[in-house]
């Protein structure tokens, strides 16, 4: 039987980083994964350039049933610590927008960096490994794998959430939590496009590919101002992905198609200058033409000239553009979701070490835990910070 101080299950962002830190602290560490290569989601992330953190990390950017849980780890291992590491490895990066940091070249550099760090810690990596059983005894944990039995004094679960099963996602971590009597909160897809009911989808079908800035508001008042994108299934784009994490089935979201306001002022000014100009051509100064055609078919935009547009119609138009209520049919689900909301209940874990309060030597880090960040590097930062906090305690 092979013997390790620590076995980390999941060679993703959190698992590799935790294994590297623990190995460099002198522990004998094995990290194992069911896939053929490590860091598969990292490779896919940020359009192949990995949005590895965000300049504006703050606990308010994370959803959890226990909003205080993420504070300690995020404060002790910050975005600046990770940026230092990236820079030490000579990886060039840039801010794209809203504090989002990407590699200049390729996400592969982040995986290479993590693998180099693991090598410095003499970490053993075992791929294509299925964990068949886990047993806890006085000395720690015995794992039956396909083809081997290993023993670990401590066990770290970093097997991620359910999003993108094609990249190896599995409910493994939740099952381990349940095996050891830890509560798991219901999971759902987050940072995911909306699908629409057929009638609305048919009305919007000509808009597929149209993108524009908007403010999207969920029923709890949370709102994001970024682009929305109409797709052949429904709606996507960063503002929609963000709000999807706050949306519950059956609820509407409110879309403000004129986020800078100024519709009244524009119409009044244009009416003075060009009274015979059509309303639709005037709105084309603000919105994509294809969208205006659809808004006309939805009855939001009357087919009139500016001088025909009366005060009541103008007020209605402004209200409809700024408060378009859309009730999504659902989301595209885990198939395309960037993250999984819910997961191992943080009330059962120490926020300082990520160790299960009732199961000594068992730790949960990264996305498997009920901490989910916004779009824009927040989820990787949670992976790094929770992994670091755990590694200090191993
Ligand atoms: P992660 O999913 O990275 O790793 C889990 C590992 O466990 C996987 O390697 C998996 O194969 C393994 N595993 C699962 N079940 C197992 C089992 N039964 N046995 C053994 N191993 C098992 N975030 C961000 O901040 N910036 C970004 O740019 C992006 N971009 C992005 C793009 C796409 C397409 C997706 C799907 C997601 C993102 N994300 C993101 C989210 C980010 O990828 C995610 O939050 C982190 O990868 C979570 O890190 P973990 O290490 O917790 O899980």
Coordinates of N, CA and C in Angstrom, one line a residue, residues 129-135 142-148 172 179:
X129 N -7.5 8.2 -12.6 CA -7.8 7.4 -11.3 C -9.2 7.5 -10.9
X130 N -9.8 6.4 -10.7 CA -11.2 6.4 -10.1 C -11.0 6.1 -8.6
X131 N -11.6 6.8 -7.7 CA -11.6 6.4 -6.3 C -12.9 5.6 -6.1
X132 N -12.6 4.3 -5.8 CA -13.8 3.4 -5.6 C -14.4 3.5 -4.2
X133 N -13.5 3.5 -3.2 CA -14.0 3.6 -1.8 C -13.0 4.4 -1.0
X134 N -13.6 5.0 0.0 CA -12.8 5.8 1.0 C -13.2 5.2 2.4
X135 N -12.2 4.8 3.2 CA -12.5 4.4 4.5 C -11.7 5.2 5.5
X142 N -8.0 5.4 4.0 CA -7.6 4.4 3.0 C -8.5 4.5 1.8
X143 N -7.8 4.6 0.6 CA -8.6 4.8 -0.6 C -8.3 3.6 -1.5
X144 N -9.4 3.0 -2.0 CA -9.3 2.0 -3.0 C -9.4 2.7 -4.4
X145 N -8.4 2.5 -5.2 CA -8.5 3.1 -6.6 C -8.6 2.0 -7.6
X146 N -8.8 2.4 -8.8 CA -8.8 1.3 -9.8 C -7.3 0.9 -9.9
X147 N -7.0 -0.2 -9.4 CA -5.6 -0.8 -9.5 C -4.7 -0.4 -8.4
X148 N -5.1 0.2 -7.3 CA -4.2 0.5 -6.2 C -4.9 0.8 -5.0
X172 N -18.7 13.7 -7.2 CA -17.9 12.9 -6.3 C -17.7 13.6 -4.9
X179 N -21.1 10.8 2.7 CA -20.6 9.6 3.3 C -20.1 9.9 4.8

